[in-house]
Short mmCIF file of C-alpha atoms in Angstrom, two decimals:
data_model
loop_
_atom_site.label_atom_id
_atom_site.label_comp_id
_atom_site.label_asym_id
_atom_site.label_seq_id
_atom_site.Cartn_x
_atom_site.Cartn_y
_atom_site.Cartn_z
CA MET A 14 40.66 121.04 -6.84
CA LYS A 15 41.10 119.09 -10.08
CA ASN A 16 44.24 117.47 -8.71
CA GLN A 17 42.38 116.39 -5.57
CA LEU A 18 39.60 114.85 -7.63
CA PHE A 19 42.17 113.06 -9.83
CA PHE A 20 43.98 111.49 -6.86
CA LEU A 21 40.66 110.55 -5.26
CA LEU A 22 39.64 108.79 -8.48
CA ILE A 23 42.97 106.89 -8.62
CA ALA A 24 42.63 105.81 -4.98
CA THR A 25 39.08 104.58 -5.58
CA MET A 26 40.13 102.61 -8.65
CA THR A 27 43.03 101.02 -6.70
CA LEU A 28 40.73 99.92 -3.91
CA THR A 29 38.30 98.46 -6.42
CA LEU A 30 41.03 96.49 -8.20
CA ASN A 31 42.37 95.18 -4.90
CA ALA A 32 38.91 94.06 -3.87
CA PHE A 33 37.90 92.34 -7.11
CA GLY A 34 41.08 91.67 -9.05
CA GLN A 35 43.07 89.54 -6.62
CA ASP A 36 42.58 86.09 -5.19
CA LYS A 37 41.67 85.90 -1.54
CA LYS A 38 44.66 84.73 0.50
CA VAL A 39 44.55 82.78 3.73
CA GLY A 40 46.93 82.42 6.64
CA GLY A 41 48.57 85.83 6.59
CA PRO A 42 52.27 86.50 5.90
CA CYS A 43 54.40 83.37 5.64
CA GLU A 44 58.09 83.86 4.98
CA GLY A 45 59.56 80.77 3.37
CA CYS A 46 56.24 79.04 2.71
CA GLU A 47 57.03 79.13 -1.00
CA ALA A 48 59.65 76.47 -0.29
CA ILE A 49 56.82 73.97 -0.53
CA TYR A 50 57.09 74.35 -4.33
CA GLU A 51 60.71 73.18 -4.30
CA SER A 52 59.62 69.56 -3.98
CA PRO A 53 61.89 67.38 -6.16
CA VAL A 54 58.87 65.17 -6.85
CA PRO A 55 55.66 66.45 -8.51
CA PHE A 56 52.91 66.96 -5.95
CA ASP A 57 50.68 64.26 -7.44
CA LYS A 58 53.53 61.73 -7.16
CA LEU A 59 54.36 62.35 -3.50
CA ASP A 60 53.89 59.57 -0.97
CA SER A 61 52.07 59.87 2.35
CA PHE A 62 55.14 58.46 4.13
CA VAL A 63 58.68 59.83 4.06
CA LYS A 64 61.94 59.05 5.77
CA MET A 65 63.72 62.31 6.54
CA PRO A 66 67.36 62.68 5.41
CA ASP A 67 68.66 62.36 8.99
CA ALA A 68 66.59 59.30 9.96
CA THR A 69 68.68 56.31 11.02
CA TRP A 70 68.59 53.38 13.43
CA THR A 71 72.39 53.11 13.53
CA GLY A 72 73.29 54.11 17.06
CA LYS A 73 70.23 56.35 17.13
CA LYS A 74 66.64 56.17 18.26
CA PRO A 75 64.51 57.83 15.57
CA LEU A 76 61.13 59.45 15.92
CA GLY A 77 58.06 58.43 13.93
CA ILE A 78 55.23 60.95 13.67
CA ASN A 79 51.89 60.13 12.08
CA GLY A 80 48.41 61.54 11.94
CA ILE A 81 45.35 62.36 9.89
CA VAL A 82 44.61 65.64 8.16
CA TYR A 83 40.95 66.58 8.51
CA LYS A 84 38.89 69.07 6.57
CA ALA A 85 37.51 72.18 8.25
CA ASP A 86 34.55 70.22 9.68
CA GLY A 87 37.04 68.41 11.92
CA LYS A 88 35.88 64.91 10.99
CA THR A 89 36.21 64.35 7.24
CA PRO A 90 39.67 63.11 6.16
CA ALA A 91 41.37 65.38 3.63
CA PRO A 92 43.20 63.55 0.81
CA GLY A 93 45.69 65.20 -1.51
CA VAL A 94 47.01 67.75 1.00
CA ILE A 95 50.69 68.64 0.60
CA LEU A 96 52.82 68.93 3.74
CA TYR A 97 56.30 70.43 3.78
CA ILE A 98 58.41 69.94 6.91
CA TYR A 99 61.91 70.92 7.95
CA HIS A 100 63.91 71.18 11.16
CA THR A 101 67.34 71.65 12.71
CA ASP A 102 69.89 68.90 13.09
CA GLU A 103 71.09 67.42 16.38
CA THR A 104 73.25 70.48 17.00
CA GLY A 105 70.37 72.93 16.58
CA HIS A 106 71.44 74.23 13.17
CA TYR A 107 69.78 74.29 9.75
CA SER A 108 72.60 72.67 7.80
CA PRO A 109 72.33 72.85 4.00
CA LYS A 110 74.31 70.55 1.74
CA GLU A 111 77.18 71.92 -0.29
CA GLY A 112 75.85 73.71 -3.34
CA ALA A 113 72.37 74.10 -1.85
CA LYS A 114 69.94 76.30 -3.75
CA GLY A 115 66.68 78.04 -3.00
CA TRP A 116 65.24 77.76 0.48
CA GLU A 117 67.49 74.84 1.40
CA LYS A 118 70.13 77.47 2.15
CA ARG A 119 67.88 78.73 4.97
CA HIS A 120 65.93 75.61 5.90
CA GLY A 121 68.79 73.16 5.71
CA SER A 122 68.78 69.74 4.07
CA ILE A 123 66.64 68.02 6.71
CA ARG A 124 63.35 68.64 4.94
CA SER A 125 60.73 66.58 3.12
CA TRP A 126 57.39 66.70 1.34
CA MET A 127 54.32 64.46 1.74
CA ARG A 128 50.87 64.14 0.23
CA THR A 129 48.05 62.75 2.35
CA ASN A 130 46.50 59.51 1.07
CA GLU A 131 42.81 58.83 0.46
CA LYS A 132 42.30 58.47 4.23
CA GLY A 133 44.01 61.79 4.96
CA GLU A 134 46.95 59.98 6.56
CA TYR A 135 50.56 61.08 6.68
CA LYS A 136 53.70 59.79 8.41
CA PHE A 137 57.37 60.67 8.62
CA VAL A 138 60.43 59.32 10.41
CA THR A 139 63.26 61.56 11.55
CA LEU A 140 65.63 62.25 14.44
CA ARG A 141 64.52 64.62 17.14
CA PRO A 142 65.82 68.12 16.39
CA ALA A 143 67.77 70.17 18.89
CA PRO A 144 66.87 73.71 19.97
CA TYR A 145 68.83 76.69 18.68
CA PRO A 146 72.14 76.97 20.58
CA GLY A 147 72.15 79.62 23.27
CA ARG A 148 68.48 80.51 22.83
CA THR A 149 65.29 79.75 24.71
CA ASP A 150 63.14 78.61 21.77
CA PRO A 151 61.89 75.03 22.24
CA ALA A 152 63.01 72.43 19.73
CA HIS A 153 60.51 72.27 16.88
CA ILE A 154 59.64 71.01 13.42
CA HIS A 155 58.27 73.55 10.94
CA ILE A 156 55.32 72.63 8.75
CA THR A 157 53.67 74.30 5.76
CA VAL A 158 50.34 73.14 4.33
CA LYS A 159 49.04 73.38 0.75
CA GLU A 160 45.51 72.15 0.27
CA PRO A 161 43.64 72.08 -3.06
CA GLY A 162 42.20 75.43 -4.07
CA LEU A 163 44.04 77.57 -1.50
CA ASN A 164 47.47 79.12 -1.15
CA GLU A 165 50.07 77.58 1.12
CA TYR A 166 50.15 78.60 4.79
CA TYR A 167 51.94 77.62 7.97
CA ILE A 168 50.45 75.91 11.00
CA ASP A 169 51.78 75.50 14.53
CA GLU A 170 55.15 73.81 14.71
CA TYR A 171 55.57 70.33 16.11
CA LEU A 172 56.78 70.75 19.69
CA PHE A 173 57.72 68.25 22.38
CA ALA A 174 55.76 67.98 25.61
CA ASN A 175 58.84 66.93 27.61
CA ASP A 176 60.99 69.82 26.37
CA PRO A 177 62.01 71.94 29.40
CA LEU A 178 62.13 74.98 27.11
CA LEU A 179 58.40 74.61 26.41
CA THR A 180 57.37 76.57 29.47
CA PRO A 181 53.77 77.25 30.58
CA GLU A 182 54.18 80.82 29.32
CA LYS A 183 55.20 79.61 25.86
CA ARG A 184 52.32 77.13 25.79
CA GLN A 185 49.85 79.92 26.47
CA LYS A 186 51.16 81.91 23.53
CA LEU A 187 50.60 79.12 20.99
CA GLU A 188 48.01 79.97 18.33
CA ASN A 189 46.99 76.34 17.70
CA ARG A 190 46.95 76.95 13.96
CA GLY A 191 45.82 73.66 12.48
CA GLY A 192 45.24 72.32 15.97
CA ASN A 193 47.52 71.42 18.85
CA GLY A 194 51.09 70.70 17.70
CA ILE A 195 52.55 69.49 21.00
CA LEU A 196 53.76 65.88 20.75
CA THR A 197 53.73 63.31 23.52
CA LEU A 198 56.44 60.79 22.74
CA ILE A 199 55.98 57.08 23.36
CA ASP A 200 59.04 54.85 23.65
CA VAL A 201 58.32 51.65 21.71
CA GLY A 202 61.80 50.18 22.06
CA ASN A 203 63.68 50.81 18.83
CA MET A 204 62.17 54.27 18.29
CA TYR A 205 59.85 56.93 19.62
CA LYS A 206 56.37 57.45 18.25
CA ALA A 207 53.98 60.38 18.39
CA GLU A 208 50.69 61.39 16.81
CA ARG A 209 49.36 64.70 15.58
CA HIS A 210 46.12 65.23 13.73
CA ILE A 211 45.83 68.38 11.62
CA TYR A 212 42.60 70.36 11.17
CA LEU A 213 42.54 72.48 8.04
CA GLY A 214 41.52 76.07 8.58
CA ARG A 215 41.53 75.90 12.38
CA ASN A 216 42.67 79.30 13.67
CA ILE A 217 43.83 80.27 10.16
CA PRO A 218 43.11 83.93 9.31
CA ASN A 219 40.74 84.57 6.38
CA TYR A 220 40.00 80.88 5.94
CA PRO A 221 36.81 80.45 3.87
CA THR A 222 33.72 78.99 5.49
CA ASN A 223 33.26 76.56 2.62
CA PRO A 224 36.68 76.00 1.01
#
């Protein structure tokens, strides 16, 4: 009987510590999201515009993606939000550089970090990634978000509306975390352009009502 009471007391204390001794996390599990902290530039020095390592106009037609990050109310621009993006190369592989460390070994070298400006704006230029060879996953660009006061979390990947692998069934399964991530490309001559606005907290588990 004493042993039962002892274990019951320990269990109660553990639950209490978990409830009051830990910070509330948002977004759920996120493997690799910690890669956002591998930025070679301090967060407060990041620009709102980046040119990805694969971006080139030499024999290529790059892709420019821009948008505005909004706060949870859906209308107020959110400055100072860190965005980490990475994607496959034109062969569908995550290709790290020789001697790569940390998450670059998994995410490859085509990755960058941005910080939204005072208007909540961000922009990056890259080459369109290819889907994984021999698989049915649509081509995509991963994105992780770190906003002030909250832990990092992932939102829906950037996808391409004209990708034949993006079937109606796959569209229905999208969670729309951070809003719709499907891009409609516009050919402007020397490059393609697309726009995606991001809505903080939208469809993000455990997101606070007033962050």
